[in-house]
Short mmCIF file of C-alpha atoms in Angstrom, two decimals:
data_model
loop_
_atom_site.label_atom_id
_atom_site.label_comp_id
_atom_site.label_asym_id
_atom_site.label_seq_id
_atom_site.Cartn_x
_atom_site.Cartn_y
_atom_site.Cartn_z
CA MET A 1 52.85 -79.51 -4.83
CA LYS A 2 51.63 -81.45 -7.89
CA ALA A 3 54.73 -80.46 -9.95
CA HIS A 4 57.04 -81.54 -7.11
CA ILE A 5 55.48 -84.82 -7.19
CA PHE A 6 55.29 -85.11 -11.19
CA LEU A 7 59.04 -84.20 -11.01
CA LEU A 8 59.89 -87.02 -8.63
CA PHE A 9 58.05 -89.38 -10.77
CA ALA A 10 59.92 -88.58 -13.50
CA LEU A 11 63.25 -89.08 -11.42
CA LEU A 12 62.60 -92.42 -10.41
CA LEU A 13 61.67 -93.37 -14.01
CA LEU A 14 64.87 -92.33 -15.69
CA THR A 15 67.58 -93.31 -12.63
CA PRO A 16 68.68 -96.45 -13.42
CA PRO A 17 68.52 -99.21 -10.37
CA ALA A 18 71.73 -100.36 -8.22
CA PHE A 19 72.26 -104.11 -8.22
CA ALA A 20 73.59 -105.94 -4.83
CA GLN A 21 76.80 -107.67 -5.65
CA THR A 22 78.69 -110.50 -3.43
CA PRO A 23 82.41 -109.88 -2.83
CA ILE A 24 84.78 -112.24 -4.21
CA SER A 25 88.36 -112.94 -2.24
CA THR A 26 91.42 -112.42 -4.22
CA PRO A 27 94.96 -113.75 -3.34
CA GLN A 28 97.50 -110.96 -1.80
CA ILE A 29 100.57 -109.78 -4.24
CA THR A 30 103.42 -109.44 -2.02
CA ALA A 31 105.06 -107.41 -4.84
CA THR A 32 105.54 -103.43 -4.27
CA LEU A 33 103.92 -101.91 -7.11
CA LYS A 34 105.92 -98.52 -8.34
CA PRO A 35 103.57 -95.64 -9.21
CA THR A 36 103.41 -94.72 -12.89
CA ALA A 37 104.02 -90.81 -14.01
CA THR A 38 100.24 -90.64 -15.71
CA SER A 39 96.98 -90.78 -13.69
CA THR A 40 93.65 -91.48 -14.76
CA PRO A 41 91.01 -88.81 -14.63
CA SER A 42 88.25 -89.38 -12.45
CA LYS A 43 84.83 -89.35 -14.21
CA SER A 44 82.38 -86.63 -13.43
CA PRO A 45 79.07 -87.97 -12.19
CA LYS A 46 76.66 -87.86 -15.34
CA LYS A 47 73.88 -85.16 -14.61
CA PRO A 48 70.36 -86.24 -15.40
CA PRO A 49 68.77 -84.79 -18.64
CA ILE A 50 66.24 -82.74 -16.70
CA SER A 51 68.85 -80.86 -14.75
CA LYS A 52 70.64 -80.09 -17.94
CA PHE A 53 67.50 -78.77 -19.30
CA ALA A 54 67.24 -76.54 -16.51
CA GLU A 55 70.39 -75.19 -16.55
CA ASP A 56 70.02 -74.70 -20.38
CA LEU A 57 66.33 -72.82 -19.82
CA GLU A 58 68.18 -70.55 -17.10
CA THR A 59 71.41 -69.99 -19.29
CA LEU A 60 69.01 -68.66 -22.26
CA ASP A 61 67.16 -66.38 -19.44
CA LYS A 62 70.12 -64.78 -18.93
CA SER A 63 71.21 -63.98 -22.16
CA LEU A 64 67.67 -63.05 -23.43
CA THR A 65 67.99 -60.93 -20.19
CA ALA A 66 71.39 -58.93 -21.05
CA ILE A 67 70.21 -58.92 -24.64
CA ALA A 68 66.83 -56.95 -23.31
CA PHE A 69 68.71 -54.63 -21.01
CA THR A 70 71.20 -53.78 -23.92
CA LEU A 71 68.61 -52.69 -26.56
CA ALA A 72 67.08 -50.48 -23.73
CA LYS A 73 70.56 -48.84 -23.04
CA ALA A 74 70.60 -48.32 -26.82
CA VAL A 75 67.02 -46.99 -26.97
CA VAL A 76 67.47 -44.78 -23.80
CA ALA A 77 71.06 -43.64 -25.58
CA VAL A 78 69.29 -42.78 -28.73
CA LEU A 79 66.10 -40.96 -27.14
CA SER A 80 68.70 -39.26 -25.17
CA ILE A 81 70.65 -37.85 -27.85
CA LEU A 82 67.47 -37.06 -29.73
CA VAL A 83 66.05 -35.04 -26.94
CA LEU A 84 69.12 -33.27 -26.62
CA TYR A 85 69.52 -32.65 -30.05
CA ARG A 86 65.74 -30.86 -30.05
CA LEU A 87 66.42 -29.01 -26.99
CA LEU A 88 69.57 -27.66 -28.63
CA LEU A 89 67.63 -27.08 -31.69
CA LEU A 90 65.23 -25.17 -29.57
CA ILE A 91 67.87 -22.90 -27.59
CA ALA A 92 69.99 -21.98 -30.85
CA TYR A 93 67.12 -21.15 -32.99
CA ARG A 94 64.85 -19.12 -30.77
CA SER A 95 63.06 -16.42 -32.53
CA SER A 96 61.78 -13.36 -31.58
CA GLN A 97 58.25 -13.61 -30.73
CA LEU A 98 55.41 -11.35 -31.56
CA ILE A 99 51.82 -11.81 -29.25
CA ILE A 100 48.99 -9.41 -30.64
CA ASP A 101 46.33 -10.53 -28.15
CA ASN A 102 42.46 -10.16 -29.53
CA PHE A 103 41.13 -7.07 -29.13
CA SER A 104 39.29 -6.67 -25.73
CA ASN A 105 36.14 -4.53 -25.78
CA TYR A 106 35.66 -1.74 -23.47
CA SER A 107 33.94 0.47 -25.27
CA GLY A 108 30.38 -0.36 -24.04
CA ALA A 109 28.51 -1.70 -26.81
CA ASP A 110 28.91 -5.43 -25.96
CA GLU A 111 26.14 -6.70 -27.98
CA GLU A 112 27.19 -5.22 -31.36
CA LEU A 113 30.95 -5.77 -30.78
CA ASP A 114 31.60 -9.07 -28.91
CA LYS A 115 30.59 -11.05 -31.81
CA VAL A 116 33.15 -9.19 -34.11
CA LEU A 117 36.26 -9.17 -31.88
CA PRO A 118 38.00 -12.42 -33.30
CA GLY A 119 37.57 -11.44 -36.79
CA LEU A 120 38.46 -7.77 -36.15
CA SER A 121 41.49 -9.31 -34.06
CA GLN A 122 42.56 -11.44 -37.11
CA LEU A 123 42.02 -8.38 -39.48
CA ALA A 124 44.25 -6.55 -37.29
CA ARG A 125 47.29 -8.87 -37.52
CA GLU A 126 46.85 -9.08 -41.21
CA MET A 127 47.21 -5.09 -41.29
CA LEU A 128 50.13 -5.32 -39.30
CA VAL A 129 52.15 -7.69 -41.44
CA GLN A 130 51.42 -5.24 -44.58
CA GLU A 131 52.52 -2.09 -42.82
CA MET A 132 55.31 -3.98 -41.17
CA LYS A 133 56.60 -5.09 -44.24
CA GLY A 134 56.35 -1.32 -46.00
CA VAL A 135 58.36 -0.24 -42.78
CA ARG A 136 61.30 -2.40 -42.76
CA GLN A 137 61.67 -1.96 -46.50
CA ARG A 138 62.28 1.38 -46.09
CA MET A 139 64.66 0.72 -42.82
CA LYS A 140 66.96 -1.42 -45.53
CA GLU A 141 66.95 1.28 -47.88
CA HIS A 142 68.02 3.91 -45.09
CA ILE A 143 70.38 1.52 -43.35
CA LYS A 144 72.21 1.11 -46.79
CA SER A 145 72.27 4.79 -47.69
CA ALA A 146 72.24 6.77 -44.24
CA GLY A 147 72.94 4.11 -41.60
CA PRO A 148 73.33 3.55 -39.00
CA GLU A 149 75.65 0.87 -40.08
CA THR A 150 75.73 -1.16 -37.48
CA TYR A 151 72.21 -1.99 -37.50
CA ARG A 152 71.46 -5.84 -39.07
CA SER A 153 67.49 -6.34 -39.93
CA ARG A 154 65.99 -9.67 -39.61
CA ASP A 155 65.67 -11.72 -42.34
CA GLN A 156 62.31 -13.03 -41.48
CA LEU A 157 59.47 -10.88 -40.03
CA PRO A 158 58.25 -12.16 -37.03
CA LEU A 159 54.40 -13.15 -37.64
CA PRO A 160 51.95 -12.22 -35.16
CA GLN A 161 50.17 -14.64 -33.07
CA ALA A 162 47.75 -14.81 -30.44
CA THR A 163 49.67 -17.17 -28.21
CA PRO A 164 53.29 -17.25 -27.20
CA GLU A 165 55.76 -20.25 -28.34
CA GLN A 166 55.65 -22.82 -25.64
CA ARG A 167 57.59 -25.81 -26.81
CA LEU A 168 60.86 -25.08 -25.28
CA ALA A 169 59.01 -24.70 -21.88
CA ASP A 170 56.85 -28.01 -22.70
CA LEU A 171 59.99 -29.69 -23.01
CA VAL A 172 61.77 -28.79 -19.99
CA ALA A 173 58.21 -29.68 -17.71
CA SER A 174 58.54 -33.28 -19.86
CA LEU A 175 62.22 -33.79 -18.98
CA SER A 176 61.41 -32.76 -15.18
CA GLU A 177 59.24 -35.74 -14.88
CA PHE A 178 61.90 -38.23 -15.95
CA THR A 179 64.88 -36.90 -14.81
CA PRO A 180 65.95 -37.70 -10.97
CA ASP A 181 65.56 -35.31 -8.22
CA GLN A 182 68.84 -34.22 -7.87
CA ILE A 183 68.86 -32.92 -11.58
CA ASP A 184 65.43 -31.61 -11.39
CA PRO A 185 67.01 -27.74 -10.25
CA ILE A 186 69.35 -27.69 -13.47
CA VAL A 187 66.59 -28.80 -15.87
CA HIS A 188 64.34 -26.23 -14.41
CA LEU A 189 67.12 -23.39 -14.68
CA LEU A 190 66.88 -23.83 -18.27
CA LYS A 191 63.77 -21.91 -18.36
CA VAL A 192 65.73 -19.22 -16.57
CA ILE A 193 68.88 -18.81 -18.68
CA PHE A 194 66.92 -19.27 -22.20
CA PRO A 195 63.95 -17.60 -21.29
CA PRO A 196 61.61 -16.33 -24.29
CA PHE A 197 61.89 -13.07 -26.01
CA GLY A 198 60.22 -10.65 -28.21
CA THR A 199 57.15 -8.48 -27.96
CA LYS A 200 53.63 -8.60 -26.56
CA VAL A 201 50.85 -6.19 -27.47
CA THR A 202 47.52 -5.92 -25.74
CA SER A 203 44.70 -4.39 -27.60
CA ILE A 204 42.07 -2.49 -26.35
CA LEU A 205 38.74 -0.98 -28.18
CA GLN A 206 37.62 2.54 -26.85
CA SER A 207 35.03 4.89 -27.12
CA GLN A 208 34.16 8.20 -26.06
CA GLY A 209 30.17 9.53 -25.01
CA LYS A 210 27.14 7.78 -24.53
CA GLU A 211 26.42 7.53 -28.11
CA HIS A 212 29.65 6.50 -29.01
CA ASN A 213 30.58 9.89 -30.81
CA ARG A 214 34.22 8.91 -30.81
CA LEU A 215 36.14 5.74 -31.31
CA GLY A 216 39.81 4.50 -30.04
CA ILE A 217 42.30 1.65 -30.09
CA THR A 218 44.82 1.46 -27.47
CA PHE A 219 48.01 -0.48 -27.30
CA GLU A 220 49.86 -1.49 -24.75
CA ILE A 221 53.66 -2.75 -25.81
CA THR A 222 55.62 -4.71 -23.51
CA ASN A 223 58.90 -6.57 -24.13
CA ILE A 224 59.03 -10.16 -22.98
CA GLU A 225 62.33 -10.17 -21.44
CA GLY A 226 62.07 -6.38 -19.86
CA ARG A 227 65.08 -4.61 -21.78
CA LEU A 228 62.76 -1.57 -23.12
CA SER A 229 60.20 -0.13 -20.97
CA SER A 230 56.56 -0.54 -21.88
CA LYS A 231 54.31 1.60 -24.20
CA LEU A 232 50.80 2.93 -23.93
CA TYR A 233 49.12 4.58 -26.52
CA THR A 234 45.50 5.20 -27.78
CA ILE A 235 44.68 6.02 -31.52
CA TRP A 236 41.50 8.27 -31.59
CA GLU A 237 39.10 8.96 -34.80
CA SER A 238 39.91 12.10 -36.43
CA ASP A 239 37.35 14.35 -37.63
CA ALA A 240 37.47 13.32 -41.13
CA GLN A 241 37.00 9.63 -39.92
CA ASN A 242 34.10 9.67 -37.69
CA ASP A 243 30.92 9.23 -39.32
CA SER A 244 28.82 8.21 -36.59
CA SER A 245 25.55 9.25 -38.05
CA THR A 246 25.81 6.81 -41.16
CA GLN A 247 28.23 4.07 -40.15
CA ILE A 248 28.00 1.13 -37.58
CA LEU A 249 30.45 0.65 -34.92
CA LYS A 250 32.21 -2.25 -36.40
CA ASP A 251 32.79 -0.55 -39.67
CA ARG A 252 34.21 2.43 -38.02
CA TYR A 253 36.64 0.31 -35.96
CA ARG A 254 37.80 -1.22 -39.03
CA LYS A 255 38.49 2.28 -40.81
CA LEU A 256 40.35 2.92 -37.82
CA LEU A 257 42.84 0.07 -38.30
CA LYS A 258 44.65 1.64 -40.97
CA SER A 259 45.75 4.37 -39.06
CA ALA A 260 46.31 2.11 -35.75
CA THR A 261 48.16 -0.44 -37.49
CA ARG A 262 50.42 1.75 -39.01
CA TRP A 263 51.70 3.38 -35.64
CA LEU A 264 51.87 -0.16 -34.04
CA ALA A 265 54.26 -0.93 -37.44
CA LEU A 266 56.54 1.94 -36.92
CA GLU A 267 56.61 1.47 -33.14
CA LEU A 268 57.40 -2.31 -33.28
CA CYS A 269 59.98 -1.38 -35.85
CA ARG A 270 61.77 1.24 -33.60
CA ARG A 271 61.79 -1.05 -30.50
CA GLU A 272 63.44 -3.52 -32.76
CA MET A 273 66.24 -1.10 -33.75
CA LEU A 274 66.30 -0.14 -30.20
CA THR A 275 67.07 -3.49 -28.79
CA VAL A 276 69.93 -4.46 -31.50
CA ILE A 277 72.48 -1.18 -30.04
CA PRO A 278 76.09 -2.59 -30.15
CA TRP A 279 77.30 -3.99 -26.86
CA ASN A 280 80.12 -1.91 -27.72
CA TYR A 281 78.37 1.40 -27.96
CA PHE A 282 79.03 3.73 -24.90
CA GLY A 283 78.29 7.67 -23.75
CA GLU A 284 78.39 9.63 -27.13
CA ARG A 285 78.27 6.60 -29.71
CA ARG A 286 75.06 5.02 -28.08
CA ASN A 287 73.85 8.73 -28.08
CA ARG A 288 74.52 9.30 -31.51
CA TYR A 289 73.04 5.95 -32.52
CA GLN A 290 69.59 6.64 -30.66
CA GLY A 291 69.75 10.05 -32.52
CA GLN A 292 69.61 8.22 -35.97
CA VAL A 293 66.92 5.84 -34.98
CA HIS A 294 65.00 8.74 -34.11
CA ASN A 295 65.63 10.96 -36.71
CA PHE A 296 64.42 8.39 -38.85
CA PHE A 297 61.51 7.37 -37.71
CA GLY A 298 60.75 11.08 -37.29
CA ALA A 299 60.42 11.03 -41.12
CA LEU A 300 58.91 8.24 -41.52
CA ASN A 301 55.98 9.66 -39.20
CA GLN A 302 56.06 12.68 -41.00
CA ALA A 303 55.25 10.70 -44.20
CA SER A 304 52.38 8.83 -42.49
CA ALA A 305 50.91 11.91 -41.76
CA GLN A 306 49.67 12.91 -44.98
CA THR A 307 47.90 9.17 -45.73
CA HIS A 308 47.25 7.99 -42.22
CA GLY A 309 46.20 10.82 -40.14
CA SER A 310 47.48 14.15 -38.55
CA PHE A 311 48.41 13.04 -35.51
CA PHE A 312 51.57 11.28 -37.13
CA GLY A 313 52.70 14.99 -37.27
CA ASP A 314 53.10 15.66 -33.76
CA LEU A 315 54.82 11.97 -33.36
CA ALA A 316 57.22 13.22 -35.90
CA ILE A 317 57.84 16.47 -34.05
CA GLU A 318 58.50 14.67 -30.96
CA ASP A 319 60.95 11.79 -32.54
CA LEU A 320 62.93 14.64 -34.21
CA GLN A 321 63.05 16.80 -30.87
CA GLN A 322 64.30 13.83 -29.18
CA ALA A 323 66.94 13.14 -31.98
CA ILE A 324 68.47 16.84 -31.13
CA VAL A 325 68.73 15.80 -27.72
CA PHE A 326 70.96 12.66 -28.08
CA TYR A 327 72.84 13.93 -31.22
CA PRO A 328 72.54 17.98 -31.00
CA ASP A 329 75.66 18.19 -33.62
CA TRP A 330 73.84 16.20 -36.66
CA TYR A 331 72.47 18.45 -39.00
CA GLN A 332 69.79 16.34 -40.09
CA PRO A 333 67.04 16.45 -37.64
CA TYR A 334 67.01 20.06 -37.74
CA GLU A 335 66.13 20.12 -41.57
CA ASN A 336 63.66 17.56 -41.13
CA LEU A 337 62.11 19.26 -38.02
CA ALA A 338 61.98 22.50 -40.28
CA ASP A 339 60.33 20.94 -43.32
CA ILE A 340 57.48 20.24 -41.02
CA TYR A 341 57.39 23.52 -39.55
CA SER A 342 57.48 24.75 -42.92
CA LEU A 343 54.05 22.73 -43.62
CA LYS A 344 52.13 24.50 -40.81
CA GLU A 345 50.15 27.64 -41.08
CA GLY A 346 51.18 30.70 -40.07
CA LEU A 347 54.05 33.11 -39.66
CA TYR A 348 54.92 31.97 -36.03
CA TRP A 349 55.64 28.34 -37.53
CA ARG A 350 57.06 29.69 -41.03
CA ARG A 351 59.71 31.65 -38.15
CA GLN A 352 60.46 28.29 -36.57
CA ALA A 353 61.12 26.58 -39.66
CA ILE A 354 63.57 29.16 -40.73
CA LEU A 355 65.39 28.98 -37.25
CA GLN A 356 65.77 25.32 -37.71
CA TYR A 357 67.18 25.73 -41.42
CA GLU A 358 69.81 28.34 -39.97
CA LYS A 359 70.98 25.52 -37.32
CA ALA A 360 70.92 22.62 -40.06
CA LEU A 361 73.19 25.00 -42.27
CA GLU A 362 75.21 26.06 -39.02
CA ARG A 363 76.09 21.98 -38.50
CA CYS A 364 76.71 20.63 -42.26
CA GLN A 365 80.05 20.48 -43.94
CA ASP A 366 78.88 19.22 -47.13
CA GLU A 367 78.01 22.23 -49.97
CA SER A 368 75.76 20.13 -52.18
CA ILE A 369 73.82 19.36 -48.79
CA LYS A 370 74.02 23.14 -47.87
CA ARG A 371 72.39 23.75 -51.19
CA ARG A 372 69.42 21.80 -50.56
CA ILE A 373 69.10 23.33 -46.88
CA ARG A 374 69.11 26.76 -48.80
CA VAL A 375 66.57 25.59 -51.16
CA GLY A 376 64.21 24.56 -48.42
CA LYS A 377 64.70 27.87 -46.34
CA ALA A 378 63.96 29.94 -49.53
CA ILE A 379 60.50 28.28 -50.10
CA THR A 380 59.37 28.64 -46.32
CA GLY A 381 60.62 32.43 -47.28
CA LEU A 382 57.95 32.81 -49.55
CA VAL A 383 54.92 33.59 -47.50
CA LYS A 384 51.21 33.81 -48.70
CA THR A 385 50.34 37.60 -48.29
CA ASP A 386 46.60 36.57 -48.10
CA ASP A 387 47.20 34.51 -44.83
CA LEU A 388 48.68 36.80 -42.78
CA ALA A 389 47.54 40.31 -41.33
CA GLN A 390 48.46 43.66 -42.71
CA ASP A 391 50.79 44.59 -40.24
CA LYS A 392 53.08 41.73 -40.78
CA LYS A 393 53.56 43.16 -44.14
CA ASN A 394 57.11 44.23 -43.62
CA GLU A 395 58.36 41.25 -42.13
CA ILE A 396 56.88 39.30 -45.29
CA ASP A 397 58.96 41.44 -47.49
CA ASN A 398 61.73 40.48 -45.60
CA LEU A 399 61.28 37.04 -45.58
CA VAL A 400 61.10 37.05 -49.20
CA GLN A 401 63.88 39.08 -49.65
CA GLU A 402 65.77 36.86 -47.49
CA ALA A 403 64.56 33.68 -49.61
CA LYS A 404 65.75 35.30 -53.06
CA GLN A 405 69.35 35.66 -51.45
CA GLU A 406 69.36 32.02 -50.41
CA ILE A 407 68.51 31.05 -53.93
CA GLU A 408 71.43 33.62 -54.99
CA LYS A 409 73.80 31.62 -52.90
CA VAL A 410 72.69 28.48 -54.34
CA LEU A 411 73.16 29.62 -58.04
CA THR A 412 76.68 30.88 -57.19
CA GLY A 413 79.48 28.73 -58.33
CA TRP A 414 77.04 25.88 -59.11
CA ASP A 415 76.75 23.64 -62.38
CA GLU A 416 73.01 23.56 -63.31
CA THR A 417 74.29 20.92 -65.88
CA SER A 418 76.11 18.56 -64.06
CA GLU A 419 73.85 18.16 -60.98
CA LEU A 420 72.58 14.79 -60.48
CA ASN A 421 70.83 14.97 -57.01
CA HIS A 422 66.88 14.68 -58.84
CA ARG A 423 65.37 15.71 -55.70
CA PHE A 424 67.27 19.04 -55.31
CA LEU A 425 66.31 20.00 -58.80
CA TYR A 426 62.77 19.27 -57.89
CA ASN A 427 63.00 21.47 -54.91
CA LEU A 428 64.28 24.34 -56.98
CA ALA A 429 61.86 24.07 -59.43
CA CYS A 430 59.05 24.45 -57.12
CA TRP A 431 60.80 27.18 -55.52
CA TYR A 432 60.55 29.01 -58.73
CA ALA A 433 57.10 27.84 -59.20
CA ILE A 434 55.76 29.43 -56.12
CA ALA A 435 57.71 32.87 -56.89
CA HIS A 436 56.08 32.69 -60.10
CA ARG A 437 52.32 32.18 -58.81
CA GLN A 438 53.07 34.80 -56.14
CA ASN A 439 54.35 37.04 -58.24
CA ALA A 440 57.50 37.54 -56.13
CA GLY A 441 59.37 39.61 -58.60
CA VAL A 442 61.74 36.64 -60.08
CA GLU A 443 62.77 37.08 -63.46
CA ASP A 444 61.58 34.11 -65.71
CA ALA A 445 60.28 31.92 -63.02
CA LEU A 446 58.20 30.24 -65.14
CA LEU A 447 60.76 29.28 -67.61
CA LYS A 448 63.27 28.62 -64.76
CA ALA A 449 60.71 26.51 -62.82
CA ARG A 450 59.65 24.32 -65.97
CA ARG A 451 63.53 23.97 -66.94
CA TYR A 452 64.66 22.93 -63.40
CA LEU A 453 61.56 20.42 -63.48
CA VAL A 454 62.65 19.01 -66.68
CA TYR A 455 66.30 18.47 -65.35
CA ALA A 456 64.49 16.79 -62.23
CA PHE A 457 62.71 14.44 -64.61
CA ALA A 458 65.74 13.69 -66.51
CA ARG A 459 67.75 12.65 -63.87
CA ASP A 460 64.80 10.78 -61.96
CA SER A 461 65.79 7.42 -63.62
CA ASP A 462 63.59 5.39 -61.36
CA ARG A 463 60.97 8.24 -62.09
CA ILE A 464 59.82 8.83 -58.53
CA PHE A 465 58.34 12.26 -58.97
CA TRP A 466 56.87 11.79 -62.89
CA ASP A 467 53.59 10.77 -61.29
CA TRP A 468 53.37 13.16 -58.77
CA ALA A 469 54.59 16.41 -60.25
CA ASP A 470 51.11 17.15 -61.82
CA GLN A 471 49.52 17.02 -58.29
CA ASP A 472 52.13 18.59 -56.56
CA PRO A 473 50.53 21.94 -55.12
CA GLU A 474 53.80 23.43 -54.94
CA LEU A 475 53.93 23.26 -58.88
CA GLN A 476 50.26 24.69 -59.61
CA GLY A 477 50.33 27.11 -62.78
CA ILE A 478 53.62 25.44 -64.71
CA CYS A 479 52.48 22.03 -65.65
CA GLU A 480 50.30 22.68 -68.62
CA GLY A 481 51.36 20.40 -70.94
CA ILE A 482 53.18 18.12 -68.90
CA THR A 483 51.56 15.04 -70.44
CA GLU A 484 53.25 15.77 -73.64
CA LEU A 485 56.60 16.93 -72.30
CA LYS A 486 56.76 13.28 -70.52
CA PHE A 487 56.24 11.67 -74.23
CA HIS A 488 58.80 13.32 -75.58
CA LEU A 489 61.36 12.95 -72.59
CA LEU A 490 60.87 9.35 -72.89
CA LYS A 491 61.31 9.49 -76.62
CA LYS A 492 64.98 10.92 -75.72
CA PHE A 493 65.50 8.52 -73.27
CA ASN A 494 64.89 5.60 -76.00
CA THR A 495 66.95 7.52 -78.43
CA VAL A 496 69.81 8.27 -76.06
CA PRO A 497 70.32 5.70 -73.59
CA GLN A 498 72.75 7.71 -71.24
CA PHE A 499 70.69 10.49 -71.47
CA SER A 500 70.15 10.33 -67.59
CA THR A 501 74.07 10.57 -66.97
CA LEU A 502 74.77 13.28 -69.42
CA THR A 503 76.39 16.59 -68.31
CA HIS A 504 77.49 19.86 -69.25
CA LYS A 505 76.78 20.84 -72.74
CA ASP A 506 75.59 17.10 -73.90
CA PHE A 507 72.75 17.46 -71.39
CA ALA A 508 72.00 21.13 -72.23
CA GLN A 509 71.49 20.55 -75.69
CA SER A 510 69.15 17.51 -75.45
CA ILE A 511 66.86 19.59 -72.51
CA GLU A 512 66.72 22.40 -75.09
CA GLU A 513 65.78 19.70 -77.68
CA VAL A 514 62.67 18.50 -75.32
CA LEU A 515 61.73 21.83 -74.13
CA LYS A 516 61.31 23.20 -77.47
CA THR A 517 59.39 20.00 -78.74
CA ALA A 518 57.27 20.35 -75.90
CA LYS A 519 56.55 23.94 -76.41
CA TRP A 520 57.81 24.81 -73.11
CA LEU A 521 59.98 27.68 -73.92
#
């Protein structure tokens, strides 16, 4: 009301007063005026200053509002582009997740273990990373040499974490709060179209007996997107690991983690290879791929049995038998299975090993590989008589004779000076060393064992067997003075850089010089 009065008062002050005028009479003009072509514009009434000021304010307000709306649209457009870009990045660069839950304690020793569970869980993740690095390196080497050629391992190892990655889910949830109701179903559909993928592992501590006589760790492996079936397995303490009288529970579990994380690393890498089977692999081709995978992990399990627990040997047998089911025409799983059987005690397992070697020979077409299989079969045939009953003497003699015949087949038409396979030469040295130790009636067995061992060292440019040979039980009795031999071999490598690739007469002469210098003849 006060504003209206003030405005009325201002108008009265600014508006000029209208003065009254007396009319003046003028004489009439009789002449007729003609209209002219030009007309004078009518003057618009002059607006008061306050009205013009109000109009200017209104115009300015409209301009500022338009600018503000334009800036707001620009900001919204930029934010929309950033959100869309972020969404595309999260979708395009989704990585496989490895969720390792913290250990759950079901051992019955709550007071002693509950406080150390977080630390034990973190230690398990750390040990798992180290194990997986080693396994993946073996995978790359195996794929490069033996296939399956279609497998391409990931460049980066997924790091184990306790909680799943939720950035994409959080972003979709935030978008659903700001999008119109009509678009909400489309936004929520992103979770269905692009779900998280990877593996989740649940870990449980177990024990047997009231006094926790035997400890175990149970792993349940679940594929997040459901492409593979779940796997449940418990790793128990072996008799060698079980020392319940002197060690406390947490230290026993830490010791058991070595075997447990090794098993988990092998299983996770196996599942990784099985999930990337090419989409165009059907029928027999798909079965061959799976057979190669099982054969590879059978060999890895067998290697782990010597360092991480004997139960890996049983797992190796299961893998190799599965490989034979998938790929029955391939010689490799038969040979690997025979190698495992040959390490077991008893005549029954020796028979099974020889049977598997024969199946491998039937399926192999490469003569160099056949020689290697025959040497393995011959080593298996040299059975210790002390381990068997006397009524099996005739069968033992037959196995030894068959072993000698296999070696004769290997040596027939074979040039030892041009053989470059150091593993084959090493196995041949092992056979002669066993024949010498068991007095199997092989002529010059000691000299031949040493000669082939030097051949293997010379061909072994990476020196894989150099440190293992003097510890190998199969070479017992022939390694006296092996340190001196290695020294002279190194001198020969220094004077003849191409020593490892020499063949025929040049190689034979160099080997003779080393043997004489080391007094191994």
